[in-house]
PDB file of C-alpha atoms in Angstrom:
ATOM      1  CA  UNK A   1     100.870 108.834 104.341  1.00 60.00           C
ATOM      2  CA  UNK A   2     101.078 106.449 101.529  1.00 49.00           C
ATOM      3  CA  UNK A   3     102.629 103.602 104.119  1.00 53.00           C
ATOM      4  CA  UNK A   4      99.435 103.821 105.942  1.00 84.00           C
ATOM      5  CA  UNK A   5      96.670 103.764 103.235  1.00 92.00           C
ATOM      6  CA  UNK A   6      95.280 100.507 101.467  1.00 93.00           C
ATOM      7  CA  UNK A   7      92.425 101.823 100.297  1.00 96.00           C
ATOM      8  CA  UNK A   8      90.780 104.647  98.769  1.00 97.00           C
ATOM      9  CA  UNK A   9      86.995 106.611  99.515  1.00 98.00           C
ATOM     10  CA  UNK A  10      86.717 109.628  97.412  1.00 98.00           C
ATOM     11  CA  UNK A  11      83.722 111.865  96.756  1.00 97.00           C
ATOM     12  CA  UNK A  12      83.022 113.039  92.942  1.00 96.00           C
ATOM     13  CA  UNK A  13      81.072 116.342  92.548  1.00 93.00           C
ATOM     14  CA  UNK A  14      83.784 119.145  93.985  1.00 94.00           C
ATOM     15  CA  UNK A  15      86.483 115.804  94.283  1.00 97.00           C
ATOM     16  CA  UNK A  16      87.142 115.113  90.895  1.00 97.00           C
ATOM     17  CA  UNK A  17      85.024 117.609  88.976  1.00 96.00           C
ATOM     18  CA  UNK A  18      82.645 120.267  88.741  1.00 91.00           C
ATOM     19  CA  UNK A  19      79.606 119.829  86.450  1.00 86.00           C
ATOM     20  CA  UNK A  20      81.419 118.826  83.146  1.00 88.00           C
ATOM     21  CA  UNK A  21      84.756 119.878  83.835  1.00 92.00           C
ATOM     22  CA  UNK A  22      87.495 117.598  85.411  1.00 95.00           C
ATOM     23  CA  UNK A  23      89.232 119.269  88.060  1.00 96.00           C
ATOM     24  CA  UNK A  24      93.178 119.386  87.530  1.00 97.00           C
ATOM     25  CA  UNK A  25      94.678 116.319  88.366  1.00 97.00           C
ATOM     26  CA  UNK A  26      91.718 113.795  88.397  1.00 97.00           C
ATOM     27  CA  UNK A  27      93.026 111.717  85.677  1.00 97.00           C
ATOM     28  CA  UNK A  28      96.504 111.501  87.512  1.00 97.00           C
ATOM     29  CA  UNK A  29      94.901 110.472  91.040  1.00 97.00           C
ATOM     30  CA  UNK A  30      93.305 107.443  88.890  1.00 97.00           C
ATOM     31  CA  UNK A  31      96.644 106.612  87.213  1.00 96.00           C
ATOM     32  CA  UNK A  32      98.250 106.902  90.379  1.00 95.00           C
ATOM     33  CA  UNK A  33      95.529 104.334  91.887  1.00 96.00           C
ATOM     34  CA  UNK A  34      95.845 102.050  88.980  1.00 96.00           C
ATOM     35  CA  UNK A  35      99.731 101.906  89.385  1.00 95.00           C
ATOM     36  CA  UNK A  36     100.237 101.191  93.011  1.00 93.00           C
ATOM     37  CA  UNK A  37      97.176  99.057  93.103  1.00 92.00           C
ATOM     38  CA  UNK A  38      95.103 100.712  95.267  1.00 94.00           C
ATOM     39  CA  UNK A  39      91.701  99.371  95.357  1.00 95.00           C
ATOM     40  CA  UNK A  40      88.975 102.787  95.656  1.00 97.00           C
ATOM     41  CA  UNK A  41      85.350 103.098  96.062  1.00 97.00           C
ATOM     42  CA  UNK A  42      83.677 106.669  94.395  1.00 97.00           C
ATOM     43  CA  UNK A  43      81.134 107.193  97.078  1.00 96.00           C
ATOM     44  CA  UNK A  44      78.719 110.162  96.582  1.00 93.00           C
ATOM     45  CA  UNK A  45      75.761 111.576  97.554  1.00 90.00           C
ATOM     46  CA  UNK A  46      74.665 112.533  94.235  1.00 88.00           C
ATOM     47  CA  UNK A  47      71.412 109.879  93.265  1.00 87.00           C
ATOM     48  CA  UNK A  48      70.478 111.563  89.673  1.00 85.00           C
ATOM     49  CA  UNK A  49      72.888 108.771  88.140  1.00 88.00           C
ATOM     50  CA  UNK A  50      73.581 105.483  87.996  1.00 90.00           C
ATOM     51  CA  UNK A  51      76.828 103.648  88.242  1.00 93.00           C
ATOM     52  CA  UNK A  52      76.920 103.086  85.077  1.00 93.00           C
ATOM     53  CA  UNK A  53      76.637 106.856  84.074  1.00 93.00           C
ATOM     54  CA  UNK A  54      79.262 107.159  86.161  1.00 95.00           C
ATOM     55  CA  UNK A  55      81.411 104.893  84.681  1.00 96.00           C
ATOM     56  CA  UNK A  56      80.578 106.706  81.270  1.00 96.00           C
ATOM     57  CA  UNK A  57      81.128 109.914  82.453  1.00 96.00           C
ATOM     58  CA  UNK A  58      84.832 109.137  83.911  1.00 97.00           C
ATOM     59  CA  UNK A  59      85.536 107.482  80.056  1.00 96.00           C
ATOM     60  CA  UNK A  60      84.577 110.317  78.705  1.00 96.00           C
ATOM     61  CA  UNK A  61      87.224 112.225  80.560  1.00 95.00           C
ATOM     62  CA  UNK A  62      89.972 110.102  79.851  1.00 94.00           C
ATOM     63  CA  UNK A  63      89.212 107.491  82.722  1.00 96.00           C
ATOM     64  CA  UNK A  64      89.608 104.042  81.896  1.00 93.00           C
ATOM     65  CA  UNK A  65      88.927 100.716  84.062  1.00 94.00           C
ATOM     66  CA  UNK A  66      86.152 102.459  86.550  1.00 96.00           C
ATOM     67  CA  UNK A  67      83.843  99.338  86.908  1.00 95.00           C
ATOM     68  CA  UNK A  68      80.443  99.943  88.486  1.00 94.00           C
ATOM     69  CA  UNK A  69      81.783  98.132  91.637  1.00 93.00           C
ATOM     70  CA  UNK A  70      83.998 101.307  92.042  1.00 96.00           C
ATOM     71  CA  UNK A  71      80.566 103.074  92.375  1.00 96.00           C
ATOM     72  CA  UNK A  72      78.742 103.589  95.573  1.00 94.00           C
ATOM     73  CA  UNK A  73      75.839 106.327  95.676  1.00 93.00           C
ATOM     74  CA  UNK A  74      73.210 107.631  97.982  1.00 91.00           C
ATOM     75  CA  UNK A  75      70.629 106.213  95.447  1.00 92.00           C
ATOM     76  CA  UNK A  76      72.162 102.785  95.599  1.00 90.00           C
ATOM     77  CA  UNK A  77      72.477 103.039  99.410  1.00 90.00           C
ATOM     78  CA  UNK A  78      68.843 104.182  99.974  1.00 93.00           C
ATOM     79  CA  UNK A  79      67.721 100.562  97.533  1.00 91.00           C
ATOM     80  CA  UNK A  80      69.757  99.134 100.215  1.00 87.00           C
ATOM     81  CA  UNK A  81      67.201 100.717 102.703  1.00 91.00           C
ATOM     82  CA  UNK A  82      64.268 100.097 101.218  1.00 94.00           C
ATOM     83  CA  UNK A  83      64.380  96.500 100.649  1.00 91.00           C
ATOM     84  CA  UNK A  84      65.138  95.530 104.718  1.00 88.00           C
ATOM     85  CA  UNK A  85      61.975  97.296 105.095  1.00 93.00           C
ATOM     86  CA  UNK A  86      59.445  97.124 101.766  1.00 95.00           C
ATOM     87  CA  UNK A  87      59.197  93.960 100.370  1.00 91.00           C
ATOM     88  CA  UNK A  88      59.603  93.461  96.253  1.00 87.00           C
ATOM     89  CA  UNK A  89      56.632  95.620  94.255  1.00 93.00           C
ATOM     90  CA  UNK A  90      56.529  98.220  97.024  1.00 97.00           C
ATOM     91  CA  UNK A  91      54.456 101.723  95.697  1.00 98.00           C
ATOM     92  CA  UNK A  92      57.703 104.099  95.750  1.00 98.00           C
ATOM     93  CA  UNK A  93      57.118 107.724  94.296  1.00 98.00           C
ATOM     94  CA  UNK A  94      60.235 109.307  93.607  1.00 98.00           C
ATOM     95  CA  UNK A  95      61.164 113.190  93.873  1.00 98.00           C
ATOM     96  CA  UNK A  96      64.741 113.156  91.668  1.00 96.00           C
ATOM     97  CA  UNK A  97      66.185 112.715  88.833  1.00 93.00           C
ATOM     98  CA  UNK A  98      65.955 109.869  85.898  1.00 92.00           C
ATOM     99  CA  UNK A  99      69.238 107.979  87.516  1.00 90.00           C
ATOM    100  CA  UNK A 100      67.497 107.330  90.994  1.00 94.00           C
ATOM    101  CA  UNK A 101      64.274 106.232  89.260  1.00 95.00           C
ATOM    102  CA  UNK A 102      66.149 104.014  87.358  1.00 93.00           C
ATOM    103  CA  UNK A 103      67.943 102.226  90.361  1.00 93.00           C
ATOM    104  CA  UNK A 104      64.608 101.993  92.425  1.00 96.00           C
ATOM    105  CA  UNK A 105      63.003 100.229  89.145  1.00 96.00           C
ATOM    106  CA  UNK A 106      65.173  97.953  88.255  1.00 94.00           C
ATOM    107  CA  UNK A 107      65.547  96.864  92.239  1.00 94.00           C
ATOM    108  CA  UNK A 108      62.206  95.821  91.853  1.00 96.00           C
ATOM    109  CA  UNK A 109      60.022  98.462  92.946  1.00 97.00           C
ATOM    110  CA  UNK A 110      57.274  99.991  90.823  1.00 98.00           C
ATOM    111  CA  UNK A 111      57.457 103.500  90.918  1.00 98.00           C
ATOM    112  CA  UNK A 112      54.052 105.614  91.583  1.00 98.00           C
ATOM    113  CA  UNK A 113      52.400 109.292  91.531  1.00 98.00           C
ATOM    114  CA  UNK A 114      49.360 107.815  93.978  1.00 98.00           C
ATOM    115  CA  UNK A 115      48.903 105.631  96.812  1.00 97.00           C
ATOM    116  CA  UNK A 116      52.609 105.605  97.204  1.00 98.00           C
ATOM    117  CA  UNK A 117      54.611 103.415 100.770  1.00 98.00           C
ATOM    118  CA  UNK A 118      57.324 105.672 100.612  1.00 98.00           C
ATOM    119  CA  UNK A 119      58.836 108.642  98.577  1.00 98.00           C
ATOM    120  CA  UNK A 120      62.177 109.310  98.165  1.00 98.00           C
ATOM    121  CA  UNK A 121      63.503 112.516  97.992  1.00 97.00           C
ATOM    122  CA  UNK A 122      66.996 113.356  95.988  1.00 95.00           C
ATOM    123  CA  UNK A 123      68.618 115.686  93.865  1.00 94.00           C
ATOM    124  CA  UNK A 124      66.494 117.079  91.252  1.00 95.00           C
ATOM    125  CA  UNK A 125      67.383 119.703  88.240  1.00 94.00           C
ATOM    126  CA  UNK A 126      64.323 120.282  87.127  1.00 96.00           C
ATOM    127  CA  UNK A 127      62.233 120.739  90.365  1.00 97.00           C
ATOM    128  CA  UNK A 128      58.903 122.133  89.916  1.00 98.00           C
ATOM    129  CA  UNK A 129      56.102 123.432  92.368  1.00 98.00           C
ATOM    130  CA  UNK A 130      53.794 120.636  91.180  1.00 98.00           C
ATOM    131  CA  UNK A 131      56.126 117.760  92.254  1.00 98.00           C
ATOM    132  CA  UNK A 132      56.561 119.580  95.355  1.00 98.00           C
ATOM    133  CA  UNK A 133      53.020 119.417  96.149  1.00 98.00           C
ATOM    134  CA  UNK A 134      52.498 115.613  94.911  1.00 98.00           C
ATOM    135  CA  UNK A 135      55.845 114.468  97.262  1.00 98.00           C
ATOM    136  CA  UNK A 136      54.310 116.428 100.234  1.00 98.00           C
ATOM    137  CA  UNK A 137      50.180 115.508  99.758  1.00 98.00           C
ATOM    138  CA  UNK A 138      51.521 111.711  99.610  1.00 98.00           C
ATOM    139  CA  UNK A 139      53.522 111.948 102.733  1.00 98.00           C
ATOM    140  CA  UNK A 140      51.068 113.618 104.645  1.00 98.00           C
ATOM    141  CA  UNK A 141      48.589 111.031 103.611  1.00 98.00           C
ATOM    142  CA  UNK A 142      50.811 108.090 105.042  1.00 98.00           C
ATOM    143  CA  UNK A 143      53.826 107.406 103.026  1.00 98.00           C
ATOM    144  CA  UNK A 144      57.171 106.977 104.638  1.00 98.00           C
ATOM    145  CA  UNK A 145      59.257 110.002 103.773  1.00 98.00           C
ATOM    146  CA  UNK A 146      63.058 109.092 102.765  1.00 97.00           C
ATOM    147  CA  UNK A 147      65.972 111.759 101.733  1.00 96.00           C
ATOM    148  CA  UNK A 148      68.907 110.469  99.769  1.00 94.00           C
ATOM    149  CA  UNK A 149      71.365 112.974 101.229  1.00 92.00           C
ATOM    150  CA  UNK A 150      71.412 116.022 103.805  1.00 91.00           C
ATOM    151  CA  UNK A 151      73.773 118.324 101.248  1.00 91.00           C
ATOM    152  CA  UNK A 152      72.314 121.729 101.045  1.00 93.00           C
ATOM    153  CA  UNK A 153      74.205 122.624  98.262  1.00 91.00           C
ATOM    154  CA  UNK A 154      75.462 121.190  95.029  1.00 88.00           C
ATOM    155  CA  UNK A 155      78.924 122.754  93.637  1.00 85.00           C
ATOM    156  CA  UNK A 156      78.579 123.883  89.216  1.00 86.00           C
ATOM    157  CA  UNK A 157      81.132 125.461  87.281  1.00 85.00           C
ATOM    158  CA  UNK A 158      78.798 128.466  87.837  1.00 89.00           C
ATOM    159  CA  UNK A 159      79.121 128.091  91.844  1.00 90.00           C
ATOM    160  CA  UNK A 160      76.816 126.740  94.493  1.00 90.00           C
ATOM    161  CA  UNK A 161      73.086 126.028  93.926  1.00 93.00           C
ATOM    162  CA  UNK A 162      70.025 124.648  95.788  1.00 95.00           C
ATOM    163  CA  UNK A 163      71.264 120.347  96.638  1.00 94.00           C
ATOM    164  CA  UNK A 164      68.928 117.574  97.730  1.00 95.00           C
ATOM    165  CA  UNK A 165      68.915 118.834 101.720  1.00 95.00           C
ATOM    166  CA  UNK A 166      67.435 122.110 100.764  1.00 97.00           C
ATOM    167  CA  UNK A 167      64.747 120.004  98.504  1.00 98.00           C
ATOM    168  CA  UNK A 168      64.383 117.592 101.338  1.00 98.00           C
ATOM    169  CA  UNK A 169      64.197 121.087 103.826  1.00 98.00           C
ATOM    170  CA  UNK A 170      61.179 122.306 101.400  1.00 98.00           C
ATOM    171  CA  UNK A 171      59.406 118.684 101.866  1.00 98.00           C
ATOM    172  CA  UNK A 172      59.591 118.490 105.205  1.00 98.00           C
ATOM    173  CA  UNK A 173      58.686 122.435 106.431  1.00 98.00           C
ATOM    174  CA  UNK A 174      55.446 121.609 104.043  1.00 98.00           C
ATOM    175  CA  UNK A 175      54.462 118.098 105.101  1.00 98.00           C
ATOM    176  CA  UNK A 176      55.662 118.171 108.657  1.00 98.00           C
ATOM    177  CA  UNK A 177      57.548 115.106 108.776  1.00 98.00           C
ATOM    178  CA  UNK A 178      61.281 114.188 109.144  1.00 97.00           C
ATOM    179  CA  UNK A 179      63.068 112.134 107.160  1.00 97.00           C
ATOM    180  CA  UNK A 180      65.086 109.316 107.213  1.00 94.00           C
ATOM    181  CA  UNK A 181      68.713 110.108 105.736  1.00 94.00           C
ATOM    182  CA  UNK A 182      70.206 107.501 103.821  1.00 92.00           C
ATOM    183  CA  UNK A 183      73.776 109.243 102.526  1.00 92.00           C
ATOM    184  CA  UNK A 184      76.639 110.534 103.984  1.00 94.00           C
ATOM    185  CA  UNK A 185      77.337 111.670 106.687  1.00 94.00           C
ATOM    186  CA  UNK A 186      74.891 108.537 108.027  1.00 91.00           C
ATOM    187  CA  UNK A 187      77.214 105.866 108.083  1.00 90.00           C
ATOM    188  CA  UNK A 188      75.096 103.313 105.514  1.00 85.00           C
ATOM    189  CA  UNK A 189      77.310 104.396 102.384  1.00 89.00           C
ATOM    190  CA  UNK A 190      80.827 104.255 104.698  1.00 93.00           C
ATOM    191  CA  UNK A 191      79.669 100.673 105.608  1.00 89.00           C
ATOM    192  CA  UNK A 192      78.910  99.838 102.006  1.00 87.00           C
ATOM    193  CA  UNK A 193      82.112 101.102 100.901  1.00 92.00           C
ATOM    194  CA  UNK A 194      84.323  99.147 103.230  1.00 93.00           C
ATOM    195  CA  UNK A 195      82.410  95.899 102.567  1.00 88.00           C
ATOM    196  CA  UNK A 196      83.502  96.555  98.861  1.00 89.00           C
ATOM    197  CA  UNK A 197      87.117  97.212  99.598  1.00 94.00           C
ATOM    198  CA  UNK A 198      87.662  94.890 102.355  1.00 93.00           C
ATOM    199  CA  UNK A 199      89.335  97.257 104.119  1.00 93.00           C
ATOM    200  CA  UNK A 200      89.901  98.546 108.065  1.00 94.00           C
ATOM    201  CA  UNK A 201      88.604 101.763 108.278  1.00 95.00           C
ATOM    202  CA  UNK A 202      92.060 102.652 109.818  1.00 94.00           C
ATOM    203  CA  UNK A 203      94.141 101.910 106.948  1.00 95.00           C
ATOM    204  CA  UNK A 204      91.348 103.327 104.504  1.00 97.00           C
ATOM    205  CA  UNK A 205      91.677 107.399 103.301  1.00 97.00           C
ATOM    206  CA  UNK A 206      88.139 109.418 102.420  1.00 98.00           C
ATOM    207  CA  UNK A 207      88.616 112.079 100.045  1.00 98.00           C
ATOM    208  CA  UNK A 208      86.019 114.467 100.047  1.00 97.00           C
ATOM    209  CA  UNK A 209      85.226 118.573  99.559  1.00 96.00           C
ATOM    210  CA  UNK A 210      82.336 118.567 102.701  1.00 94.00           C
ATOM    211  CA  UNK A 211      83.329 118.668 106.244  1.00 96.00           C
ATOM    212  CA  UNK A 212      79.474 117.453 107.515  1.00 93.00           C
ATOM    213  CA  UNK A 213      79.466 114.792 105.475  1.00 93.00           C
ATOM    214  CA  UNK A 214      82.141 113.222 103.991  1.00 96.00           C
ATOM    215  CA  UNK A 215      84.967 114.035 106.681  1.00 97.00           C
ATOM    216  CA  UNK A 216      82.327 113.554 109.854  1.00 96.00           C
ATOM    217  CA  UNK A 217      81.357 110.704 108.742  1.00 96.00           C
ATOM    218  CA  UNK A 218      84.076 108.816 107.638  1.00 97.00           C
ATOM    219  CA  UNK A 219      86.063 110.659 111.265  1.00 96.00           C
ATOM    220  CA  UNK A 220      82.882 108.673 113.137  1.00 96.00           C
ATOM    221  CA  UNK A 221      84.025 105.078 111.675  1.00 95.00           C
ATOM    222  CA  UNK A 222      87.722 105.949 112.160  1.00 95.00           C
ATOM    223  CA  UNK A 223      88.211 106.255 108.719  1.00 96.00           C
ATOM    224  CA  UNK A 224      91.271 108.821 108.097  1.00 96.00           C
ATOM    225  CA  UNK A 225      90.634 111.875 106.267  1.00 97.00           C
ATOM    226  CA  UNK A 226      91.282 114.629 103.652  1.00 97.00           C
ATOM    227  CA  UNK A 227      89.936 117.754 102.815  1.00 98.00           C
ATOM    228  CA  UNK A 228      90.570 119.303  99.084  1.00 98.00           C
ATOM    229  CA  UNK A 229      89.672 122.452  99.081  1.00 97.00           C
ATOM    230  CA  UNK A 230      87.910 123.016  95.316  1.00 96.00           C
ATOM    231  CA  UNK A 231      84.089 122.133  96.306  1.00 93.00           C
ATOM    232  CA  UNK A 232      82.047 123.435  99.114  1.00 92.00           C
ATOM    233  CA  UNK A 233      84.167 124.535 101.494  1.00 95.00           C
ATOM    234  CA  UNK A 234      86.348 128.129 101.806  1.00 95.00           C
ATOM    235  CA  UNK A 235      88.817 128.862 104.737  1.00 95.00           C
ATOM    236  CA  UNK A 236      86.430 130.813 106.833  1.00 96.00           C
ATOM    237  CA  UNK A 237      83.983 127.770 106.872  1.00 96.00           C
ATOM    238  CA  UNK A 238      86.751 125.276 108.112  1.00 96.00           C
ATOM    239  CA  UNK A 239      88.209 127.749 110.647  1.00 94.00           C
ATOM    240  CA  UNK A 240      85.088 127.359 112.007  1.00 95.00           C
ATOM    241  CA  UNK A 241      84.134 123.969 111.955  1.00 94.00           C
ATOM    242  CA  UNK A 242      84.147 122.047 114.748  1.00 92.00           C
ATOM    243  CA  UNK A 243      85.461 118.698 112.786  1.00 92.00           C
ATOM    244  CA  UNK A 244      89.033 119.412 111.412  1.00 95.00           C
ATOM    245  CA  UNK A 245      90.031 116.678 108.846  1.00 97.00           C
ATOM    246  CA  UNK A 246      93.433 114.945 109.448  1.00 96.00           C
ATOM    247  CA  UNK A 247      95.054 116.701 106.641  1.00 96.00           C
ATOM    248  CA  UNK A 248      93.904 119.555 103.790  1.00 97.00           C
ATOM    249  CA  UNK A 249      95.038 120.163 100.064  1.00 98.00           C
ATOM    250  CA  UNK A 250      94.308 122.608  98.078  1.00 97.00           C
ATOM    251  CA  UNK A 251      93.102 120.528  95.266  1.00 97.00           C
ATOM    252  CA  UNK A 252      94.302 116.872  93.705  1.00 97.00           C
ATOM    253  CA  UNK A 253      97.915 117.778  92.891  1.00 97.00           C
ATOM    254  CA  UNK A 254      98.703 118.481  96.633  1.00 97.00           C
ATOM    255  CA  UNK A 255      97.060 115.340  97.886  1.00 97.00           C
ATOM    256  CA  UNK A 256      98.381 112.922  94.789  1.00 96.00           C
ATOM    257  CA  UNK A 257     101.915 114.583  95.636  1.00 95.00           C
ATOM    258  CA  UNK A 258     101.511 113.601  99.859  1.00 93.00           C
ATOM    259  CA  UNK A 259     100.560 110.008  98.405  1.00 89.00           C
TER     260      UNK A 259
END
């Protein structure tokens, strides 16, 4: 496998860690990348951080020489979005977390609890009924109605809990509307990626722990694939998925091994 690849996608959250814990073997994969060379993009759905918390949060694990180039997310994808269609000083409200506010403000746009052009729906920890009612009121009185990623659930040390899809579910049974998906499995973050890496999407490996997102849609762009089997998915749920990725692992030290 390693004669094929030239370039590296790999999720984060159920990739290389769960919560605050590193998940065996993430600090090897990176060593591994930095000795042959390999140029990677992290690409996650995740929009409650910015790359530069990323960054931080790999040196505080031991990681070393992440650059926020490395760093693709479905908040930095959906700034992408908004500015071929908003121009600059667009009314955004924001359902998520400090990270995505952060991104959409310093792109320019001022963020809003009234009157708002669009909101933007993502991952948030500390979800309350009240912001559920502002997000849906504003959408049902015009505003465009954007959802940074489709994942239902979010992997913790403690197990699965509620992700930004099943936030983005609540908005949209209580305002009516669909909304536009900016992250994975849409191909907008696979794009971004292989713009970064300058890469074929043939000679390109995504990493991931989700079989609807990041092995669909990196499988749509021809991208080849590989499960690792410590996030989301259990061997029931991939006996019965209709996409199969090209090859599973149990976890990091099978897949760094196969490289």
């Amino acid at each position: 496998m390693s004669q094929q690849i030239k370039a590296i996608i790999s999720d984060m959250d159920g990739v290389l860690w769960r919560g605050s814990q590193a998940l065996p073997g993430m600090t090897r994969l990176f060593d591994l990348l930095f000795e042959r060379e390999l140029d990677f993009v992290l690409a996650t759905n995740n929009s409650s951080r910015t790359q530069g918390d990323y960054v931080d949060k790999l040196a505080s694990m031991g990681v070393c020489g992440v650059q926020p180039r490395h760093i693709v997310t479905s908040g930095t994808a959906t700034v992408s979005y908004l500015q071929t269609r908003f121009s600059a000083g667009a009314r955004i409200h924001v359902l998520g977390g400090a990270g995505l506010k952060r991104i959409l403000s310093d792109a320019g746009f001022k963020l809003v609890d009234a009157c708002a052009d669009a909101v933007v729906c993502g991952i948030d920890f500390d979800l309350t009924y009240e912001k559920a009612r502002t997000a849906t009121l504003l959408i049902r009185a015009g505003a465009r109605f954007i959802g940074t990623n489709p994942d239902p659930s979010f992997p913790t040390p403690a197990g699965l809990v509620p992700g930004a899809g099943s936030i983005i579910a609540l908005i949209e049974a209580a305002s009516g509307q669909s909304p536009a998906i900016i992250g994975k499995p849409e191909r907008g973050m696979f794009d971004a990626a292989l713009r970064q890496l300058g890469a074929r999407p043939e000679e390109t490996l995504m990493i991931g722990d989700r079989i609807s997102t990041d092995i669909a849609g990196a499988q749509a762009l021809g991208i080849q694939t590989a499960l690792v089997m410590t996030g989301v998915e259990t061997k029931a749920s991939l006996q019965e998925s209709e996409a199969q990725p090209d090859r599973v692992f149990a976890g990091l030290p099978e897949l760094i091994a196969a490289l």
